[in-house]
């Protein structure tokens, strides 16, 4: 009946987390963590948890052995009879019993990492909750874990591909990474929780310093380039203080090449040149202006803002949501003029040059020289970071046909940070420092 369920859940859901993160790109998906149908289960779990603490402290690590992640960055002691499971991520650890009835999964999300980037504990929780189908969460006592802070724990049910189980989930962070540690069992009782707490006490971290072969010195001019696309860099969980957002190495090269192919259809130097040329000579701004002029010719400017969506519906065949979208776009065009979304194209062009360097399609000099040329154009057209980012946000809304509220929130958050990328003077003299 239950048998290999826990192993199957770990394998399937582990793959789901990897895929979710790979295509996240700052979208910030969230999942509901409640489920009334599991209320009775979690009440029983809470009772077990309350009874879990023994009156006398016992050493539960005697029958344990050390398990280590593939990259050696994490080790933890678990049941000596267990064996490891390959989760396809060398800084994750999965191990379980031979009958598949119990298992532990240690998920590490290195801060600023290339794979599975996460910029906060909230991002990690959202990924885990969504990927594992977590429901019926109930807060419980967290274990002590050496070197880890902000520890929180919960009891819940998890499900994946038709399999379900109970789980004790722990979240925390170190200076190096965010973590989720999960004990999965058919029945989560005091024995399992006590064992997991004992294992957590043996946790040891050995941070892996990412190889960085970047040849670019981050001068004030390069900081200006980085700031132009810092919002997306932050959403991706990367480092907005680096040119391109990532340390330069073979891993980041592969990741960025795959991303460029998926999102931009850029596969090599020729397609990189073609895409950059398109965004600089045409981009989305050309179509935007054409469509806004068409609306203007149709007479949209003669009606009030509240009536424009209805006006669009009367002229074009489309649904109400699309009509409202065009009415809002025209409002931005009316206020900001034909260059309303120029910032969107220019910021993306600067971002692409960072990616091209990391992916190995452009040399450092090629990427920086072109960045300087574009940045000087941007400075001549806009008066401040706020003006540029406003234009970027309008362009995002035009492209994505959705609100830019999340990205605007990131922009405001960045401006409040100690390493605020927008502290650099927008009108500074940009000069070649390479």
Short mmCIF file of N, CA and C in Angstrom, two decimals, residues 126-262:
data_model
loop_
_atom_site.label_atom_id
_atom_site.label_comp_id
_atom_site.label_asym_id
_atom_site.label_seq_id
_atom_site.Cartn_x
_atom_site.Cartn_y
_atom_site.Cartn_z
N UNK A 126 7.71 29.54 -0.34
CA UNK A 126 6.75 29.49 -1.44
C UNK A 126 7.08 28.35 -2.40
N UNK A 127 8.37 28.17 -2.71
CA UNK A 127 8.79 27.08 -3.59
C UNK A 127 8.48 25.71 -3.00
N UNK A 128 8.79 25.55 -1.72
CA UNK A 128 8.59 24.25 -1.06
C UNK A 128 7.10 23.94 -0.94
N UNK A 129 6.32 24.94 -0.51
CA UNK A 129 4.88 24.73 -0.35
C UNK A 129 4.23 24.36 -1.67
N UNK A 130 4.58 25.09 -2.72
CA UNK A 130 3.98 24.83 -4.03
C UNK A 130 4.41 23.49 -4.60
N UNK A 131 5.69 23.19 -4.51
CA UNK A 131 6.21 21.98 -5.14
C UNK A 131 5.81 20.71 -4.42
N UNK A 132 5.64 20.79 -3.11
CA UNK A 132 5.30 19.60 -2.33
C UNK A 132 3.82 19.51 -1.98
N UNK A 133 3.03 20.43 -2.48
CA UNK A 133 1.60 20.39 -2.20
C UNK A 133 1.31 20.41 -0.72
N UNK A 134 2.04 21.25 0.02
CA UNK A 134 1.90 21.29 1.47
C UNK A 134 0.54 21.86 1.86
N UNK A 135 -0.12 21.18 2.79
CA UNK A 135 -1.42 21.63 3.30
C UNK A 135 -1.50 21.40 4.81
N UNK A 136 -2.43 22.12 5.42
CA UNK A 136 -2.69 21.90 6.84
C UNK A 136 -1.52 22.18 7.74
N UNK A 137 -0.74 23.21 7.45
CA UNK A 137 0.43 23.53 8.28
C UNK A 137 0.02 23.94 9.69
N UNK A 138 0.76 23.45 10.64
CA UNK A 138 0.54 23.80 12.05
C UNK A 138 1.89 24.04 12.70
N UNK A 139 2.10 25.25 13.22
CA UNK A 139 3.38 25.59 13.83
C UNK A 139 3.69 24.69 15.02
N UNK A 140 4.96 24.34 15.16
CA UNK A 140 5.39 23.53 16.29
C UNK A 140 6.80 23.93 16.68
N UNK A 141 7.34 23.31 17.73
CA UNK A 141 8.67 23.68 18.21
C UNK A 141 9.74 23.36 17.17
N UNK A 142 10.65 24.30 16.98
CA UNK A 142 11.76 24.10 16.06
C UNK A 142 12.96 23.52 16.81
N UNK A 143 13.76 22.71 16.16
CA UNK A 143 14.96 22.15 16.80
C UNK A 143 16.07 23.19 16.83
N UNK A 144 17.10 22.91 17.58
CA UNK A 144 18.30 23.74 17.54
C UNK A 144 19.22 23.19 16.46
N UNK A 145 19.70 24.09 15.59
CA UNK A 145 20.59 23.67 14.50
C UNK A 145 21.83 24.55 14.55
N UNK A 146 23.01 23.97 14.69
CA UNK A 146 24.25 24.76 14.80
C UNK A 146 24.43 25.73 13.63
N UNK A 147 24.66 27.00 13.95
CA UNK A 147 24.93 28.01 12.94
C UNK A 147 23.74 28.53 12.19
N UNK A 148 22.53 28.06 12.52
CA UNK A 148 21.35 28.46 11.79
C UNK A 148 20.46 29.36 12.64
N UNK A 149 19.89 30.38 12.02
CA UNK A 149 19.04 31.34 12.72
C UNK A 149 17.64 31.37 12.10
N UNK A 150 16.76 32.15 12.75
CA UNK A 150 15.37 32.32 12.28
C UNK A 150 14.69 30.98 12.05
N UNK A 151 14.89 30.07 12.99
CA UNK A 151 14.35 28.72 12.83
C UNK A 151 12.85 28.69 13.09
N UNK A 152 12.13 28.00 12.20
CA UNK A 152 10.69 27.80 12.35
C UNK A 152 10.39 26.38 11.90
N UNK A 153 9.37 25.78 12.53
CA UNK A 153 9.01 24.41 12.17
C UNK A 153 7.50 24.26 12.13
N UNK A 154 7.05 23.31 11.35
CA UNK A 154 5.61 23.06 11.25
C UNK A 154 5.37 21.59 10.95
N UNK A 155 4.18 21.14 11.30
CA UNK A 155 3.69 19.82 10.93
C UNK A 155 2.68 20.03 9.82
N UNK A 156 2.65 19.11 8.85
CA UNK A 156 1.77 19.30 7.70
C UNK A 156 1.59 17.98 6.97
N UNK A 157 0.80 18.01 5.92
CA UNK A 157 0.73 16.90 4.99
C UNK A 157 1.33 17.37 3.67
N UNK A 158 1.96 16.46 2.93
CA UNK A 158 2.50 16.80 1.62
C UNK A 158 1.97 15.80 0.60
N UNK A 159 1.94 16.22 -0.64
CA UNK A 159 1.47 15.32 -1.69
C UNK A 159 2.15 15.65 -3.00
N UNK A 160 2.35 14.61 -3.82
CA UNK A 160 2.94 14.79 -5.14
C UNK A 160 2.63 13.57 -5.98
N UNK A 161 2.10 13.82 -7.18
CA UNK A 161 1.81 12.75 -8.13
C UNK A 161 1.00 11.61 -7.50
N UNK A 162 -0.02 11.96 -6.74
CA UNK A 162 -0.89 10.94 -6.17
C UNK A 162 -0.42 10.32 -4.87
N UNK A 163 0.80 10.63 -4.43
CA UNK A 163 1.31 10.12 -3.17
C UNK A 163 1.14 11.19 -2.09
N UNK A 164 0.88 10.76 -0.85
CA UNK A 164 0.76 11.72 0.25
C UNK A 164 1.43 11.15 1.49
N UNK A 165 1.82 12.03 2.39
CA UNK A 165 2.47 11.63 3.63
C UNK A 165 2.39 12.77 4.62
N UNK A 166 2.79 12.50 5.85
CA UNK A 166 2.89 13.54 6.86
C UNK A 166 4.33 14.02 6.93
N UNK A 167 4.51 15.25 7.38
CA UNK A 167 5.87 15.79 7.39
C UNK A 167 6.10 16.76 8.54
N UNK A 168 7.33 16.79 8.97
CA UNK A 168 7.83 17.77 9.95
C UNK A 168 8.84 18.60 9.17
N UNK A 169 8.54 19.88 8.98
CA UNK A 169 9.35 20.73 8.11
C UNK A 169 10.00 21.85 8.93
N UNK A 170 11.29 22.04 8.73
CA UNK A 170 12.05 23.06 9.45
C UNK A 170 12.64 24.04 8.43
N UNK A 171 12.55 25.34 8.72
CA UNK A 171 13.16 26.37 7.89
C UNK A 171 14.15 27.17 8.72
N UNK A 172 15.23 27.61 8.08
CA UNK A 172 16.21 28.44 8.76
C UNK A 172 17.24 28.95 7.77
N UNK A 173 18.13 29.79 8.24
CA UNK A 173 19.15 30.32 7.35
C UNK A 173 20.48 30.50 8.06
N UNK A 174 21.54 30.42 7.27
CA UNK A 174 22.89 30.72 7.73
C UNK A 174 23.38 31.92 6.91
N UNK A 175 24.58 32.36 7.16
CA UNK A 175 25.14 33.44 6.34
C UNK A 175 25.29 32.99 4.88
N UNK A 176 25.42 31.69 4.69
CA UNK A 176 25.70 31.14 3.36
C UNK A 176 24.45 30.79 2.56
N UNK A 177 23.40 30.30 3.24
CA UNK A 177 22.26 29.77 2.49
C UNK A 177 20.97 29.78 3.31
N UNK A 178 19.87 29.63 2.59
CA UNK A 178 18.57 29.36 3.19
C UNK A 178 18.37 27.84 3.17
N UNK A 179 17.62 27.32 4.14
CA UNK A 179 17.43 25.87 4.23
C UNK A 179 15.97 25.49 4.51
N UNK A 180 15.61 24.33 3.96
CA UNK A 180 14.40 23.65 4.36
C UNK A 180 14.79 22.20 4.62
N UNK A 181 14.51 21.71 5.84
CA UNK A 181 14.80 20.33 6.21
C UNK A 181 13.47 19.64 6.49
N UNK A 182 13.25 18.51 5.85
CA UNK A 182 11.94 17.87 5.92
C UNK A 182 12.06 16.40 6.28
N UNK A 183 11.31 15.99 7.31
CA UNK A 183 11.19 14.57 7.66
C UNK A 183 9.81 14.12 7.17
N UNK A 184 9.77 13.09 6.34
CA UNK A 184 8.53 12.60 5.75
C UNK A 184 8.27 11.18 6.25
N UNK A 185 7.04 10.92 6.66
CA UNK A 185 6.69 9.58 7.14
C UNK A 185 5.21 9.33 6.92
N UNK A 186 4.86 8.05 6.87
CA UNK A 186 3.46 7.69 6.75
C UNK A 186 2.68 8.22 7.96
N UNK A 187 3.31 8.13 9.13
CA UNK A 187 2.72 8.64 10.36
C UNK A 187 3.80 9.39 11.13
N UNK A 188 3.56 10.69 11.36
CA UNK A 188 4.55 11.51 12.05
C UNK A 188 4.25 11.51 13.55
N UNK A 189 5.02 10.70 14.29
CA UNK A 189 4.82 10.59 15.72
C UNK A 189 5.98 11.14 16.51
N UNK A 190 5.95 10.95 17.81
CA UNK A 190 6.99 11.52 18.68
C UNK A 190 8.36 10.92 18.39
N UNK A 191 8.41 9.67 17.98
CA UNK A 191 9.71 9.04 17.69
C UNK A 191 10.38 9.71 16.50
N UNK A 192 9.59 9.96 15.43
CA UNK A 192 10.16 10.58 14.23
C UNK A 192 10.60 12.02 14.51
N UNK A 193 9.80 12.76 15.25
CA UNK A 193 10.13 14.15 15.53
C UNK A 193 11.37 14.23 16.41
N UNK A 194 11.46 13.36 17.42
CA UNK A 194 12.64 13.35 18.29
C UNK A 194 13.89 12.99 17.49
N UNK A 195 13.75 12.04 16.58
CA UNK A 195 14.88 11.64 15.75
C UNK A 195 15.34 12.79 14.85
N UNK A 196 14.37 13.50 14.28
CA UNK A 196 14.72 14.61 13.40
C UNK A 196 15.41 15.73 14.19
N UNK A 197 14.92 16.00 15.37
CA UNK A 197 15.56 17.03 16.19
C UNK A 197 16.99 16.64 16.54
N UNK A 198 17.19 15.37 16.82
CA UNK A 198 18.55 14.90 17.12
C UNK A 198 19.46 15.04 15.91
N UNK A 199 18.93 14.68 14.75
CA UNK A 199 19.70 14.82 13.52
C UNK A 199 20.06 16.28 13.26
N UNK A 200 19.10 17.17 13.48
CA UNK A 200 19.34 18.60 13.25
C UNK A 200 20.49 19.11 14.11
N UNK A 201 20.64 18.53 15.28
CA UNK A 201 21.72 18.94 16.16
C UNK A 201 23.10 18.56 15.65
N UNK A 202 23.15 17.65 14.63
CA UNK A 202 24.44 17.23 14.05
C UNK A 202 24.73 17.96 12.75
N UNK A 203 23.85 18.84 12.35
CA UNK A 203 24.01 19.57 11.08
C UNK A 203 25.34 20.33 11.06
N UNK A 204 26.04 20.23 9.93
CA UNK A 204 27.30 20.97 9.77
C UNK A 204 27.37 21.51 8.34
N UNK A 205 27.80 22.75 8.23
CA UNK A 205 27.87 23.42 6.93
C UNK A 205 29.31 23.78 6.59
N UNK A 206 29.70 23.51 5.36
CA UNK A 206 31.02 23.90 4.85
C UNK A 206 30.79 24.70 3.57
N UNK A 207 30.67 26.02 3.68
CA UNK A 207 30.35 26.84 2.51
C UNK A 207 31.31 26.63 1.35
N UNK A 208 30.75 26.59 0.15
CA UNK A 208 31.54 26.45 -1.06
C UNK A 208 31.64 27.83 -1.72
N UNK A 209 32.85 28.32 -1.86
CA UNK A 209 33.03 29.62 -2.49
C UNK A 209 32.98 29.46 -4.00
N UNK A 210 32.04 30.18 -4.64
CA UNK A 210 31.87 30.05 -6.08
C UNK A 210 33.09 30.59 -6.83
N UNK A 211 33.53 29.86 -7.80
CA UNK A 211 34.62 30.32 -8.66
C UNK A 211 34.16 31.56 -9.43
N UNK A 212 34.97 32.58 -9.48
CA UNK A 212 34.60 33.80 -10.20
C UNK A 212 35.76 34.23 -11.08
N UNK A 213 35.57 34.07 -12.38
CA UNK A 213 36.60 34.42 -13.35
C UNK A 213 36.31 35.74 -14.05
N UNK A 214 35.50 36.57 -13.42
CA UNK A 214 35.16 37.85 -14.04
C UNK A 214 36.41 38.71 -14.21
N UNK A 215 36.48 39.39 -15.33
CA UNK A 215 37.60 40.28 -15.61
C UNK A 215 37.16 41.74 -15.53
N UNK A 216 35.98 41.96 -14.97
CA UNK A 216 35.41 43.31 -14.94
C UNK A 216 35.50 43.90 -13.53
N UNK A 217 36.17 45.03 -13.42
CA UNK A 217 36.23 45.76 -12.15
C UNK A 217 34.98 46.61 -12.01
N UNK A 218 34.34 46.53 -10.86
CA UNK A 218 33.07 47.25 -10.67
C UNK A 218 33.36 48.70 -10.27
N UNK A 219 33.61 49.52 -11.27
CA UNK A 219 33.80 50.96 -11.06
C UNK A 219 32.43 51.64 -10.92
N UNK A 220 32.42 52.95 -10.68
CA UNK A 220 31.15 53.67 -10.57
C UNK A 220 30.36 53.58 -11.88
N UNK A 221 31.04 53.61 -12.99
CA UNK A 221 30.35 53.49 -14.28
C UNK A 221 29.68 52.12 -14.41
N UNK A 222 30.38 51.06 -14.00
CA UNK A 222 29.80 49.71 -14.06
C UNK A 222 28.66 49.59 -13.05
N UNK A 223 28.78 50.24 -11.89
CA UNK A 223 27.68 50.25 -10.94
C UNK A 223 26.43 50.88 -11.56
N UNK A 224 26.63 51.91 -12.36
CA UNK A 224 25.50 52.55 -13.05
C UNK A 224 24.83 51.55 -13.99
N UNK A 225 25.66 50.83 -14.76
CA UNK A 225 25.10 49.81 -15.65
C UNK A 225 24.27 48.80 -14.84
N UNK A 226 24.86 48.32 -13.74
CA UNK A 226 24.19 47.31 -12.92
C UNK A 226 22.86 47.81 -12.38
N UNK A 227 22.81 49.08 -11.99
CA UNK A 227 21.59 49.65 -11.42
C UNK A 227 20.46 49.67 -12.43
N UNK A 228 20.78 49.82 -13.70
CA UNK A 228 19.73 49.93 -14.72
C UNK A 228 18.86 48.68 -14.80
N UNK A 229 19.38 47.55 -14.40
CA UNK A 229 18.58 46.32 -14.43
C UNK A 229 18.59 45.61 -13.07
N UNK A 230 18.83 46.36 -12.00
CA UNK A 230 18.92 45.77 -10.66
C UNK A 230 17.61 45.16 -10.20
N UNK A 231 16.48 45.70 -10.67
CA UNK A 231 15.18 45.15 -10.25
C UNK A 231 15.06 43.69 -10.68
N UNK A 232 15.36 43.41 -11.95
CA UNK A 232 15.25 42.03 -12.42
C UNK A 232 16.33 41.15 -11.78
N UNK A 233 17.52 41.69 -11.59
CA UNK A 233 18.58 40.92 -10.93
C UNK A 233 18.14 40.49 -9.54
N UNK A 234 17.52 41.41 -8.81
CA UNK A 234 17.01 41.10 -7.48
C UNK A 234 15.91 40.05 -7.55
N UNK A 235 14.99 40.19 -8.50
CA UNK A 235 13.91 39.22 -8.64
C UNK A 235 14.43 37.83 -8.96
N UNK A 236 15.53 37.77 -9.69
CA UNK A 236 16.13 36.47 -10.02
C UNK A 236 16.91 35.87 -8.85
N UNK A 237 17.08 36.65 -7.78
CA UNK A 237 17.84 36.15 -6.64
C UNK A 237 19.33 36.24 -6.85
N UNK A 238 19.77 37.07 -7.80
CA UNK A 238 21.19 37.21 -8.11
C UNK A 238 21.76 38.47 -7.47
N UNK A 239 23.01 38.76 -7.74
CA UNK A 239 23.72 39.84 -7.05
C UNK A 239 23.75 41.10 -7.93
N UNK A 240 23.01 42.12 -7.53
CA UNK A 240 22.94 43.33 -8.34
C UNK A 240 24.21 44.18 -8.22
N UNK A 241 25.17 43.73 -7.45
CA UNK A 241 26.47 44.41 -7.38
C UNK A 241 27.48 43.84 -8.38
N UNK A 242 27.10 42.78 -9.09
CA UNK A 242 27.97 42.16 -10.09
C UNK A 242 27.49 42.54 -11.49
N UNK A 243 28.39 42.71 -12.41
CA UNK A 243 28.03 42.91 -13.80
C UNK A 243 27.44 41.60 -14.33
N UNK A 244 26.19 41.62 -14.74
CA UNK A 244 25.52 40.40 -15.20
C UNK A 244 24.83 39.65 -14.09
N UNK A 245 25.15 39.96 -12.82
CA UNK A 245 24.43 39.37 -11.69
C UNK A 245 24.99 38.10 -11.11
N UNK A 246 25.95 37.47 -11.79
CA UNK A 246 26.47 36.18 -11.34
C UNK A 246 27.99 36.13 -11.42
N UNK A 247 28.62 35.31 -10.56
CA UNK A 247 30.06 35.07 -10.74
C UNK A 247 30.27 34.38 -12.09
N UNK A 248 31.36 34.64 -12.72
CA UNK A 248 31.61 34.08 -14.05
C UNK A 248 32.35 32.75 -13.91
N UNK A 249 31.67 31.69 -14.30
CA UNK A 249 32.27 30.35 -14.27
C UNK A 249 31.49 29.46 -15.23
N UNK A 250 31.87 28.21 -15.33
CA UNK A 250 31.23 27.31 -16.28
C UNK A 250 29.77 27.06 -15.93
N UNK A 251 29.46 27.01 -14.63
CA UNK A 251 28.08 26.77 -14.22
C UNK A 251 27.18 27.94 -14.62
N UNK A 252 27.61 29.17 -14.29
CA UNK A 252 26.79 30.33 -14.64
C UNK A 252 26.71 30.51 -16.15
N UNK A 253 27.78 30.18 -16.85
CA UNK A 253 27.76 30.25 -18.31
C UNK A 253 26.66 29.36 -18.88
N UNK A 254 26.57 28.14 -18.38
CA UNK A 254 25.55 27.20 -18.86
C UNK A 254 24.15 27.69 -18.50
N UNK A 255 23.97 28.15 -17.26
CA UNK A 255 22.66 28.62 -16.82
C UNK A 255 22.19 29.80 -17.66
N UNK A 256 23.06 30.77 -17.89
CA UNK A 256 22.67 31.97 -18.64
C UNK A 256 22.47 31.64 -20.12
N UNK A 257 23.26 30.75 -20.67
CA UNK A 257 23.04 30.34 -22.06
C UNK A 257 21.66 29.71 -22.22
N UNK A 258 21.29 28.85 -21.27
CA UNK A 258 19.98 28.21 -21.34
C UNK A 258 18.86 29.22 -21.18
N UNK A 259 19.06 30.18 -20.28
CA UNK A 259 18.05 31.21 -20.06
C UNK A 259 17.88 32.09 -21.30
N UNK A 260 18.99 32.47 -21.92
CA UNK A 260 18.93 33.30 -23.13
C UNK A 260 18.21 32.58 -24.27
N UNK A 261 18.44 31.29 -24.38
CA UNK A 261 17.76 30.53 -25.43
C UNK A 261 16.27 30.42 -25.15
N UNK A 262 15.91 30.19 -23.89
CA UNK A 262 14.50 30.03 -23.53
C UNK A 262 13.71 31.32 -23.65
#
